[in-house]
PDB file of C-alpha atoms in Angstrom:
ATOM      1  CA  UNK A   1      94.236  81.429 113.185  1.00 97.00           C
ATOM      2  CA  UNK A   2      96.341  82.759 116.080  1.00 98.00           C
ATOM      3  CA  UNK A   3      98.395  85.936 115.715  1.00 98.00           C
ATOM      4  CA  UNK A   4     100.743  87.400 118.318  1.00 98.00           C
ATOM      5  CA  UNK A   5     101.478  91.120 118.560  1.00 98.00           C
ATOM      6  CA  UNK A   6     104.307  93.191 119.999  1.00 98.00           C
ATOM      7  CA  UNK A   7     104.774  96.952 119.753  1.00 97.00           C
ATOM      8  CA  UNK A   8     105.846  99.149 122.650  1.00 94.00           C
ATOM      9  CA  UNK A   9     103.649 102.133 121.737  1.00 94.00           C
ATOM     10  CA  UNK A  10     100.815 101.011 119.427  1.00 96.00           C
ATOM     11  CA  UNK A  11      97.305 100.691 120.858  1.00 97.00           C
ATOM     12  CA  UNK A  12      96.861  96.918 120.988  1.00 98.00           C
ATOM     13  CA  UNK A  13      93.092  97.078 121.499  1.00 98.00           C
ATOM     14  CA  UNK A  14      92.651  99.109 118.305  1.00 98.00           C
ATOM     15  CA  UNK A  15      94.777  96.620 116.377  1.00 98.00           C
ATOM     16  CA  UNK A  16      92.887  93.649 117.829  1.00 98.00           C
ATOM     17  CA  UNK A  17      89.470  95.011 116.954  1.00 98.00           C
ATOM     18  CA  UNK A  18      90.447  96.233 113.483  1.00 98.00           C
ATOM     19  CA  UNK A  19      92.450  93.177 112.406  1.00 98.00           C
ATOM     20  CA  UNK A  20      89.946  90.615 113.681  1.00 98.00           C
ATOM     21  CA  UNK A  21      87.172  92.441 111.827  1.00 98.00           C
ATOM     22  CA  UNK A  22      89.135  92.054 108.575  1.00 98.00           C
ATOM     23  CA  UNK A  23      90.227  88.463 109.262  1.00 98.00           C
ATOM     24  CA  UNK A  24      87.167  86.571 110.520  1.00 96.00           C
ATOM     25  CA  UNK A  25      88.255  83.676 112.687  1.00 95.00           C
ATOM     26  CA  UNK A  26      91.595  85.237 113.569  1.00 98.00           C
ATOM     27  CA  UNK A  27      92.567  85.790 117.201  1.00 98.00           C
ATOM     28  CA  UNK A  28      95.130  88.510 117.954  1.00 98.00           C
ATOM     29  CA  UNK A  29      96.822  88.481 121.336  1.00 98.00           C
ATOM     30  CA  UNK A  30      99.438  90.722 122.851  1.00 98.00           C
ATOM     31  CA  UNK A  31     102.620  88.792 123.567  1.00 98.00           C
ATOM     32  CA  UNK A  32     103.817  88.867 127.146  1.00 97.00           C
ATOM     33  CA  UNK A  33     106.916  87.360 128.692  1.00 96.00           C
ATOM     34  CA  UNK A  34     106.470  83.624 129.167  1.00 96.00           C
ATOM     35  CA  UNK A  35     103.856  83.269 126.410  1.00 97.00           C
ATOM     36  CA  UNK A  36     104.936  80.137 124.526  1.00 94.00           C
ATOM     37  CA  UNK A  37     101.531  79.211 123.159  1.00 96.00           C
ATOM     38  CA  UNK A  38     101.373  78.399 119.431  1.00 96.00           C
ATOM     39  CA  UNK A  39     100.787  81.090 116.834  1.00 98.00           C
ATOM     40  CA  UNK A  40     100.537  81.208 113.066  1.00 98.00           C
ATOM     41  CA  UNK A  41     101.725  84.776 112.471  1.00 98.00           C
ATOM     42  CA  UNK A  42     103.494  87.537 114.405  1.00 98.00           C
ATOM     43  CA  UNK A  43     103.178  91.325 114.061  1.00 98.00           C
ATOM     44  CA  UNK A  44     106.171  93.023 115.645  1.00 98.00           C
ATOM     45  CA  UNK A  45     108.348  96.073 116.037  1.00 96.00           C
ATOM     46  CA  UNK A  46     111.741  95.529 117.702  1.00 94.00           C
ATOM     47  CA  UNK A  47     110.549  92.301 119.357  1.00 96.00           C
ATOM     48  CA  UNK A  48     112.358  90.526 122.203  1.00 96.00           C
ATOM     49  CA  UNK A  49     114.306  87.480 121.025  1.00 96.00           C
ATOM     50  CA  UNK A  50     112.276  85.157 123.249  1.00 96.00           C
ATOM     51  CA  UNK A  51     109.031  86.192 121.539  1.00 97.00           C
ATOM     52  CA  UNK A  52     110.024  84.592 118.237  1.00 97.00           C
ATOM     53  CA  UNK A  53     112.583  81.981 119.259  1.00 95.00           C
ATOM     54  CA  UNK A  54     111.429  78.396 118.891  1.00 92.00           C
ATOM     55  CA  UNK A  55     108.134  79.250 117.216  1.00 94.00           C
ATOM     56  CA  UNK A  56     106.822  77.549 114.101  1.00 94.00           C
ATOM     57  CA  UNK A  57     105.435  80.695 112.451  1.00 97.00           C
ATOM     58  CA  UNK A  58     104.248  80.993 108.871  1.00 98.00           C
ATOM     59  CA  UNK A  59     105.345  84.640 108.660  1.00 98.00           C
ATOM     60  CA  UNK A  60     106.465  87.624 110.696  1.00 98.00           C
ATOM     61  CA  UNK A  61     105.317  91.132 109.757  1.00 98.00           C
ATOM     62  CA  UNK A  62     107.538  94.062 110.755  1.00 97.00           C
ATOM     63  CA  UNK A  63     105.299  97.006 111.613  1.00 96.00           C
ATOM     64  CA  UNK A  64     107.370  99.467 109.599  1.00 88.00           C
ATOM     65  CA  UNK A  65     109.268  99.868 106.346  1.00 83.00           C
ATOM     66  CA  UNK A  66     112.571  98.651 107.807  1.00 86.00           C
ATOM     67  CA  UNK A  67     113.500  95.223 109.127  1.00 93.00           C
ATOM     68  CA  UNK A  68     117.059  96.050 110.204  1.00 91.00           C
ATOM     69  CA  UNK A  69     116.372  95.626 113.934  1.00 89.00           C
ATOM     70  CA  UNK A  70     115.093  92.077 113.345  1.00 95.00           C
ATOM     71  CA  UNK A  71     117.957  91.170 111.024  1.00 94.00           C
ATOM     72  CA  UNK A  72     120.500  92.562 113.485  1.00 91.00           C
ATOM     73  CA  UNK A  73     119.089  90.379 116.258  1.00 94.00           C
ATOM     74  CA  UNK A  74     119.187  87.402 113.892  1.00 94.00           C
ATOM     75  CA  UNK A  75     122.935  87.894 113.461  1.00 93.00           C
ATOM     76  CA  UNK A  76     123.418  87.456 117.218  1.00 94.00           C
ATOM     77  CA  UNK A  77     120.651  84.857 117.632  1.00 95.00           C
ATOM     78  CA  UNK A  78     120.400  82.802 114.406  1.00 94.00           C
ATOM     79  CA  UNK A  79     117.789  80.540 115.960  1.00 94.00           C
ATOM     80  CA  UNK A  80     115.442  83.447 116.747  1.00 96.00           C
ATOM     81  CA  UNK A  81     113.541  82.865 113.515  1.00 95.00           C
ATOM     82  CA  UNK A  82     113.140  79.543 111.744  1.00 94.00           C
ATOM     83  CA  UNK A  83     114.553  79.434 108.228  1.00 93.00           C
ATOM     84  CA  UNK A  84     111.098  78.522 106.918  1.00 94.00           C
ATOM     85  CA  UNK A  85     109.454  81.596 108.477  1.00 97.00           C
ATOM     86  CA  UNK A  86     108.992  84.367 105.930  1.00 97.00           C
ATOM     87  CA  UNK A  87     109.629  87.974 106.930  1.00 97.00           C
ATOM     88  CA  UNK A  88     107.504  90.834 105.562  1.00 97.00           C
ATOM     89  CA  UNK A  89     107.786  94.592 105.761  1.00 94.00           C
ATOM     90  CA  UNK A  90     105.238  97.336 105.170  1.00 93.00           C
ATOM     91  CA  UNK A  91     105.995  98.519 101.649  1.00 84.00           C
ATOM     92  CA  UNK A  92     103.943 101.714 101.759  1.00 84.00           C
ATOM     93  CA  UNK A  93     100.723 101.805 103.835  1.00 88.00           C
ATOM     94  CA  UNK A  94     100.691 105.607 103.786  1.00 91.00           C
ATOM     95  CA  UNK A  95     104.441 106.050 104.218  1.00 94.00           C
ATOM     96  CA  UNK A  96     104.945 106.830 100.522  1.00 94.00           C
ATOM     97  CA  UNK A  97     102.610 109.806 100.714  1.00 96.00           C
ATOM     98  CA  UNK A  98     104.363 111.091 103.842  1.00 97.00           C
ATOM     99  CA  UNK A  99     107.773 110.755 102.177  1.00 97.00           C
ATOM    100  CA  UNK A 100     106.432 112.676  99.182  1.00 98.00           C
ATOM    101  CA  UNK A 101     105.232 115.504 101.412  1.00 98.00           C
ATOM    102  CA  UNK A 102     108.551 115.699 103.231  1.00 98.00           C
ATOM    103  CA  UNK A 103     110.747 115.531 100.135  1.00 98.00           C
ATOM    104  CA  UNK A 104     108.743 117.988  98.034  1.00 98.00           C
ATOM    105  CA  UNK A 105     108.477 120.532 100.838  1.00 98.00           C
ATOM    106  CA  UNK A 106     112.221 120.416 101.535  1.00 98.00           C
ATOM    107  CA  UNK A 107     113.350 120.483  97.905  1.00 98.00           C
ATOM    108  CA  UNK A 108     111.127 123.501  97.239  1.00 98.00           C
ATOM    109  CA  UNK A 109     112.442 125.127 100.425  1.00 98.00           C
ATOM    110  CA  UNK A 110     115.981 124.903  99.051  1.00 98.00           C
ATOM    111  CA  UNK A 111     114.991 125.681  95.452  1.00 98.00           C
ATOM    112  CA  UNK A 112     113.256 128.908  96.502  1.00 98.00           C
ATOM    113  CA  UNK A 113     116.261 129.686  98.757  1.00 98.00           C
ATOM    114  CA  UNK A 114     114.092 129.997 101.863  1.00 98.00           C
ATOM    115  CA  UNK A 115     116.924 128.620 104.009  1.00 98.00           C
ATOM    116  CA  UNK A 116     119.140 131.476 102.853  1.00 98.00           C
ATOM    117  CA  UNK A 117     116.416 134.058 103.396  1.00 98.00           C
ATOM    118  CA  UNK A 118     116.008 132.857 106.980  1.00 97.00           C
ATOM    119  CA  UNK A 119     119.761 133.274 107.492  1.00 97.00           C
ATOM    120  CA  UNK A 120     119.525 136.807 106.103  1.00 98.00           C
ATOM    121  CA  UNK A 121     116.545 137.508 108.355  1.00 98.00           C
ATOM    122  CA  UNK A 122     118.605 136.622 111.433  1.00 96.00           C
ATOM    123  CA  UNK A 123     121.076 139.307 110.314  1.00 97.00           C
ATOM    124  CA  UNK A 124     118.273 141.812 109.623  1.00 98.00           C
ATOM    125  CA  UNK A 125     119.365 141.962 105.960  1.00 98.00           C
ATOM    126  CA  UNK A 126     116.884 142.738 103.147  1.00 98.00           C
ATOM    127  CA  UNK A 127     118.549 141.142 100.128  1.00 98.00           C
ATOM    128  CA  UNK A 128     116.672 139.538  97.203  1.00 98.00           C
ATOM    129  CA  UNK A 129     118.639 136.568  95.793  1.00 98.00           C
ATOM    130  CA  UNK A 130     118.854 135.315  92.213  1.00 98.00           C
ATOM    131  CA  UNK A 131     116.419 132.503  91.513  1.00 98.00           C
ATOM    132  CA  UNK A 132     117.665 128.993  90.808  1.00 98.00           C
ATOM    133  CA  UNK A 133     116.791 127.374  87.474  1.00 98.00           C
ATOM    134  CA  UNK A 134     115.046 124.014  87.510  1.00 98.00           C
ATOM    135  CA  UNK A 135     117.359 122.486  84.926  1.00 97.00           C
ATOM    136  CA  UNK A 136     120.293 123.220  87.260  1.00 97.00           C
ATOM    137  CA  UNK A 137     118.598 121.681  90.287  1.00 98.00           C
ATOM    138  CA  UNK A 138     118.893 117.964  89.597  1.00 98.00           C
ATOM    139  CA  UNK A 139     117.499 115.545  92.182  1.00 98.00           C
ATOM    140  CA  UNK A 140     119.307 112.245  92.830  1.00 98.00           C
ATOM    141  CA  UNK A 141     117.496 109.542  94.786  1.00 98.00           C
ATOM    142  CA  UNK A 142     119.633 106.889  96.473  1.00 98.00           C
ATOM    143  CA  UNK A 143     117.465 103.771  96.728  1.00 97.00           C
ATOM    144  CA  UNK A 144     114.865 102.943  94.122  1.00 96.00           C
ATOM    145  CA  UNK A 145     112.349 100.859  96.028  1.00 93.00           C
ATOM    146  CA  UNK A 146     108.666 101.570  96.556  1.00 92.00           C
ATOM    147  CA  UNK A 147     109.290 104.723  98.594  1.00 95.00           C
ATOM    148  CA  UNK A 148     111.988 105.956  96.207  1.00 96.00           C
ATOM    149  CA  UNK A 149     109.560 105.538  93.330  1.00 96.00           C
ATOM    150  CA  UNK A 150     106.899 107.551  95.147  1.00 97.00           C
ATOM    151  CA  UNK A 151     109.330 110.389  95.873  1.00 98.00           C
ATOM    152  CA  UNK A 152     110.577 110.446  92.267  1.00 98.00           C
ATOM    153  CA  UNK A 153     107.002 110.596  90.997  1.00 97.00           C
ATOM    154  CA  UNK A 154     106.111 113.560  93.211  1.00 98.00           C
ATOM    155  CA  UNK A 155     109.236 115.584  92.358  1.00 98.00           C
ATOM    156  CA  UNK A 156     108.988 114.886  88.644  1.00 97.00           C
ATOM    157  CA  UNK A 157     105.699 116.801  88.615  1.00 95.00           C
ATOM    158  CA  UNK A 158     107.634 119.970  89.558  1.00 98.00           C
ATOM    159  CA  UNK A 159     109.851 119.780  86.487  1.00 97.00           C
ATOM    160  CA  UNK A 160     113.160 118.930  88.150  1.00 98.00           C
ATOM    161  CA  UNK A 161     115.625 116.581  86.440  1.00 98.00           C
ATOM    162  CA  UNK A 162     115.341 113.291  88.362  1.00 98.00           C
ATOM    163  CA  UNK A 163     117.838 110.437  88.597  1.00 98.00           C
ATOM    164  CA  UNK A 164     117.975 107.364  90.788  1.00 98.00           C
ATOM    165  CA  UNK A 165     120.613 104.877  91.876  1.00 98.00           C
ATOM    166  CA  UNK A 166     120.018 101.334  93.096  1.00 97.00           C
ATOM    167  CA  UNK A 167     121.418  97.844  92.998  1.00 94.00           C
ATOM    168  CA  UNK A 168     119.489  97.039  89.823  1.00 95.00           C
ATOM    169  CA  UNK A 169     118.423  99.342  87.001  1.00 97.00           C
ATOM    170  CA  UNK A 170     114.927 100.812  87.009  1.00 97.00           C
ATOM    171  CA  UNK A 171     112.677 101.761  84.108  1.00 96.00           C
ATOM    172  CA  UNK A 172     110.802 104.743  85.495  1.00 96.00           C
ATOM    173  CA  UNK A 173     109.448 107.177  82.876  1.00 96.00           C
ATOM    174  CA  UNK A 174     111.289 110.472  82.985  1.00 96.00           C
ATOM    175  CA  UNK A 175     113.874 109.246  85.519  1.00 98.00           C
ATOM    176  CA  UNK A 176     117.504 108.546  84.599  1.00 98.00           C
ATOM    177  CA  UNK A 177     118.535 105.267  86.197  1.00 98.00           C
ATOM    178  CA  UNK A 178     122.003 104.308  87.466  1.00 98.00           C
ATOM    179  CA  UNK A 179     122.856 100.892  88.878  1.00 98.00           C
ATOM    180  CA  UNK A 180     125.700  99.244  90.753  1.00 97.00           C
ATOM    181  CA  UNK A 181     128.949 100.513  92.215  1.00 97.00           C
ATOM    182  CA  UNK A 182     130.413 101.201  88.759  1.00 98.00           C
ATOM    183  CA  UNK A 183     127.782 103.872  88.081  1.00 98.00           C
ATOM    184  CA  UNK A 184     127.615 105.493  91.521  1.00 98.00           C
ATOM    185  CA  UNK A 185     130.202 108.177  90.763  1.00 98.00           C
ATOM    186  CA  UNK A 186     128.382 109.235  87.582  1.00 98.00           C
ATOM    187  CA  UNK A 187     125.118 109.358  89.496  1.00 98.00           C
ATOM    188  CA  UNK A 188     126.619 111.603  92.175  1.00 98.00           C
ATOM    189  CA  UNK A 189     128.436 113.942  89.779  1.00 98.00           C
ATOM    190  CA  UNK A 190     125.144 114.927  88.146  1.00 98.00           C
ATOM    191  CA  UNK A 191     123.246 115.428  91.401  1.00 98.00           C
ATOM    192  CA  UNK A 192     122.541 118.738  93.145  1.00 98.00           C
ATOM    193  CA  UNK A 193     120.079 117.455  95.780  1.00 99.00           C
ATOM    194  CA  UNK A 194     120.851 113.989  97.165  1.00 99.00           C
ATOM    195  CA  UNK A 195     117.873 112.222  98.770  1.00 99.00           C
ATOM    196  CA  UNK A 196     118.736 109.064 100.688  1.00 98.00           C
ATOM    197  CA  UNK A 197     116.110 106.304 100.760  1.00 98.00           C
ATOM    198  CA  UNK A 198     118.442 103.297 100.856  1.00 97.00           C
ATOM    199  CA  UNK A 199     117.654 100.159 102.859  1.00 93.00           C
ATOM    200  CA  UNK A 200     119.852  99.443 105.858  1.00 93.00           C
ATOM    201  CA  UNK A 201     122.243  96.655 104.863  1.00 91.00           C
ATOM    202  CA  UNK A 202     125.917  95.989 105.670  1.00 91.00           C
ATOM    203  CA  UNK A 203     126.803  97.351 102.205  1.00 94.00           C
ATOM    204  CA  UNK A 204     125.008 100.679 102.727  1.00 96.00           C
ATOM    205  CA  UNK A 205     126.371 101.529 106.192  1.00 96.00           C
ATOM    206  CA  UNK A 206     128.636 104.598 105.867  1.00 98.00           C
ATOM    207  CA  UNK A 207     128.015 104.840 102.115  1.00 98.00           C
ATOM    208  CA  UNK A 208     127.495 108.611 102.312  1.00 98.00           C
ATOM    209  CA  UNK A 209     130.986 109.689 103.317  1.00 98.00           C
ATOM    210  CA  UNK A 210     133.196 112.671 102.500  1.00 98.00           C
ATOM    211  CA  UNK A 211     134.574 111.173  99.294  1.00 98.00           C
ATOM    212  CA  UNK A 212     131.094 110.579  97.914  1.00 98.00           C
ATOM    213  CA  UNK A 213     129.692 113.899  99.113  1.00 98.00           C
ATOM    214  CA  UNK A 214     132.628 115.551  97.372  1.00 98.00           C
ATOM    215  CA  UNK A 215     131.504 113.961  94.081  1.00 98.00           C
ATOM    216  CA  UNK A 216     128.234 115.897  94.137  1.00 98.00           C
ATOM    217  CA  UNK A 217     127.778 119.137  92.232  1.00 98.00           C
ATOM    218  CA  UNK A 218     128.986 122.290  93.969  1.00 97.00           C
ATOM    219  CA  UNK A 219     126.581 123.936  96.434  1.00 98.00           C
ATOM    220  CA  UNK A 220     124.669 120.695  96.845  1.00 98.00           C
ATOM    221  CA  UNK A 221     122.193 119.528  99.471  1.00 98.00           C
ATOM    222  CA  UNK A 222     121.593 116.303 101.408  1.00 99.00           C
ATOM    223  CA  UNK A 223     118.204 115.032 102.559  1.00 99.00           C
ATOM    224  CA  UNK A 224     118.432 111.855 104.670  1.00 98.00           C
ATOM    225  CA  UNK A 225     115.116 110.039 105.103  1.00 98.00           C
ATOM    226  CA  UNK A 226     116.404 106.472 105.440  1.00 97.00           C
ATOM    227  CA  UNK A 227     118.762 105.531 108.296  1.00 96.00           C
ATOM    228  CA  UNK A 228     121.344 107.516 110.199  1.00 97.00           C
ATOM    229  CA  UNK A 229     124.025 104.846 109.767  1.00 97.00           C
ATOM    230  CA  UNK A 230     124.149 105.591 106.028  1.00 98.00           C
ATOM    231  CA  UNK A 231     125.800 108.955 106.705  1.00 98.00           C
ATOM    232  CA  UNK A 232     129.193 109.437 108.310  1.00 98.00           C
ATOM    233  CA  UNK A 233     128.200 112.439 110.400  1.00 98.00           C
ATOM    234  CA  UNK A 234     131.737 113.819 110.856  1.00 98.00           C
ATOM    235  CA  UNK A 235     132.177 113.667 107.070  1.00 98.00           C
ATOM    236  CA  UNK A 236     128.876 115.481 106.586  1.00 98.00           C
ATOM    237  CA  UNK A 237     130.085 118.299 108.833  1.00 98.00           C
ATOM    238  CA  UNK A 238     133.380 118.385 106.962  1.00 98.00           C
ATOM    239  CA  UNK A 239     131.559 118.677 103.622  1.00 98.00           C
ATOM    240  CA  UNK A 240     129.446 121.533 104.991  1.00 98.00           C
ATOM    241  CA  UNK A 241     132.495 123.355 106.319  1.00 97.00           C
ATOM    242  CA  UNK A 242     134.362 122.903 103.041  1.00 97.00           C
ATOM    243  CA  UNK A 243     131.531 124.604 101.173  1.00 96.00           C
ATOM    244  CA  UNK A 244     130.791 121.580  98.996  1.00 98.00           C
ATOM    245  CA  UNK A 245     127.455 121.091 100.730  1.00 98.00           C
ATOM    246  CA  UNK A 246     125.193 124.097 101.068  1.00 98.00           C
ATOM    247  CA  UNK A 247     122.753 122.465 103.459  1.00 98.00           C
ATOM    248  CA  UNK A 248     121.458 119.260 104.988  1.00 98.00           C
ATOM    249  CA  UNK A 249     118.070 118.136 106.265  1.00 98.00           C
ATOM    250  CA  UNK A 250     118.227 115.097 108.543  1.00 98.00           C
ATOM    251  CA  UNK A 251     115.363 113.004 109.877  1.00 98.00           C
ATOM    252  CA  UNK A 252     117.525 110.107 111.089  1.00 98.00           C
ATOM    253  CA  UNK A 253     120.806 109.808 112.965  1.00 98.00           C
ATOM    254  CA  UNK A 254     123.421 107.202 113.824  1.00 96.00           C
ATOM    255  CA  UNK A 255     122.251 107.342 117.447  1.00 96.00           C
ATOM    256  CA  UNK A 256     118.714 108.266 118.408  1.00 96.00           C
ATOM    257  CA  UNK A 257     117.781 110.386 120.197  1.00 97.00           C
ATOM    258  CA  UNK A 258     120.612 112.583 118.946  1.00 98.00           C
ATOM    259  CA  UNK A 259     123.059 113.284 121.777  1.00 97.00           C
ATOM    260  CA  UNK A 260     122.801 116.832 123.214  1.00 97.00           C
ATOM    261  CA  UNK A 261     126.528 117.344 122.606  1.00 97.00           C
ATOM    262  CA  UNK A 262     126.319 116.586 118.866  1.00 98.00           C
ATOM    263  CA  UNK A 263     127.595 119.524 116.755  1.00 98.00           C
ATOM    264  CA  UNK A 264     124.697 118.905 114.356  1.00 98.00           C
ATOM    265  CA  UNK A 265     122.333 120.702 116.752  1.00 98.00           C
ATOM    266  CA  UNK A 266     124.128 124.016 116.487  1.00 97.00           C
ATOM    267  CA  UNK A 267     125.183 123.957 112.849  1.00 98.00           C
ATOM    268  CA  UNK A 268     123.462 126.846 111.033  1.00 97.00           C
ATOM    269  CA  UNK A 269     123.018 124.909 107.773  1.00 98.00           C
ATOM    270  CA  UNK A 270     121.690 121.693 109.276  1.00 98.00           C
ATOM    271  CA  UNK A 271     117.943 121.302 109.832  1.00 98.00           C
ATOM    272  CA  UNK A 272     116.465 118.240 111.497  1.00 98.00           C
ATOM    273  CA  UNK A 273     113.362 116.397 112.604  1.00 98.00           C
ATOM    274  CA  UNK A 274     113.120 113.524 115.159  1.00 98.00           C
ATOM    275  CA  UNK A 275     112.604 110.504 112.852  1.00 96.00           C
ATOM    276  CA  UNK A 276     109.076 111.465 111.817  1.00 96.00           C
ATOM    277  CA  UNK A 277     109.372 111.590 108.008  1.00 97.00           C
ATOM    278  CA  UNK A 278     106.990 108.638 107.600  1.00 95.00           C
ATOM    279  CA  UNK A 279     105.282 106.760 110.387  1.00 93.00           C
ATOM    280  CA  UNK A 280     103.139 103.642 110.230  1.00 93.00           C
ATOM    281  CA  UNK A 281      99.462 104.433 109.740  1.00 94.00           C
ATOM    282  CA  UNK A 282      97.669 101.645 111.618  1.00 95.00           C
ATOM    283  CA  UNK A 283      94.499 101.496 109.492  1.00 95.00           C
ATOM    284  CA  UNK A 284      96.444 101.193 106.237  1.00 96.00           C
ATOM    285  CA  UNK A 285      98.952  98.774 107.765  1.00 97.00           C
ATOM    286  CA  UNK A 286      96.118  96.547 108.996  1.00 97.00           C
ATOM    287  CA  UNK A 287      94.569  96.530 105.512  1.00 97.00           C
ATOM    288  CA  UNK A 288      97.889  95.396 104.014  1.00 96.00           C
ATOM    289  CA  UNK A 289      98.549  92.741 106.657  1.00 98.00           C
ATOM    290  CA  UNK A 290      95.031  91.280 106.435  1.00 98.00           C
ATOM    291  CA  UNK A 291      95.183  91.221 102.639  1.00 97.00           C
ATOM    292  CA  UNK A 292      98.618  89.577 102.679  1.00 97.00           C
ATOM    293  CA  UNK A 293      97.644  86.924 105.230  1.00 98.00           C
ATOM    294  CA  UNK A 294      94.564  86.052 103.184  1.00 98.00           C
ATOM    295  CA  UNK A 295      96.819  85.728 100.123  1.00 98.00           C
ATOM    296  CA  UNK A 296      99.298  83.524 101.975  1.00 98.00           C
ATOM    297  CA  UNK A 297      96.523  81.276 103.239  1.00 97.00           C
ATOM    298  CA  UNK A 298      95.251  80.841  99.665  1.00 97.00           C
ATOM    299  CA  UNK A 299      98.754  80.305  98.274  1.00 97.00           C
ATOM    300  CA  UNK A 300      98.646  83.491  96.183  1.00 98.00           C
ATOM    301  CA  UNK A 301     101.670  85.585  95.219  1.00 96.00           C
ATOM    302  CA  UNK A 302     102.036  88.508  97.655  1.00 96.00           C
ATOM    303  CA  UNK A 303     104.363  91.505  97.960  1.00 93.00           C
ATOM    304  CA  UNK A 304     106.582  92.776 100.755  1.00 94.00           C
ATOM    305  CA  UNK A 305     108.598  89.634 101.472  1.00 96.00           C
ATOM    306  CA  UNK A 306     112.132  90.362 102.670  1.00 95.00           C
ATOM    307  CA  UNK A 307     115.162  88.608 101.239  1.00 94.00           C
ATOM    308  CA  UNK A 308     117.134  88.036 104.444  1.00 92.00           C
ATOM    309  CA  UNK A 309     120.448  87.830 102.597  1.00 88.00           C
ATOM    310  CA  UNK A 310     119.961  91.196 100.910  1.00 89.00           C
ATOM    311  CA  UNK A 311     118.356  92.811 103.934  1.00 88.00           C
ATOM    312  CA  UNK A 312     115.256  94.152 102.200  1.00 89.00           C
TER     313      UNK A 312
END
């Protein structure tokens, strides 16, 4: 079995040793320009078009939770990937736990009003604030996939009211589910903290705009852990200035790195991190990929396959 690999920062030698130890008989090679030798599978992150074009691959594994960069290239180069080649993404592989850590820490930061206390500290003001009540601090999760489910599970343990919105209805214990465009407004109107975990598809680009932010409860918060293109950044700033939004925590942006001139840097109620909410953990990713390839070779049902039409 021949497997080709492309990632601009991952340690190829670690991946080669670890994957070959879990897939006896497999040979992993690092793709280089001009390599047109046959391969059965490809492991990639933002691959060059020429790496995949013209290959008769059984499957391509994106080395992350998102496949938007591959799908975007497919729009411009439809022959980059054969129609018969299946595309897989990493469903969790440690990213769910990281998203839980990030979401819980930020929600508790807002719930305990630590952001406001830091603002008071900068003014040298000693001023105890009234505590928020859990029943008034409803959490709404946009996107109810594997990662959304993990985040809902972790926040539910803290006693917050939890709701989710997705394309199809979910049956998660203790979580109120909303589905489809017809129920989006009701979902937003009952949400105090909006956590975005949507996939990147043409339908979700710009979905978080001023009109939708304005449907949230007063003094609400936005936590964006998905993709920057979901949020209209000028509308976010407008919602903050209007007082509708009390704060925002952003891990992703429409352009990365964020431009030095962006007003988001200086806004006192915007916090940010440089797209680090959940990163691929190689050991866990290798376990998943090896397990999935073994399943595909046996003809078993496996998880993580991407529906190219839906984008996830």
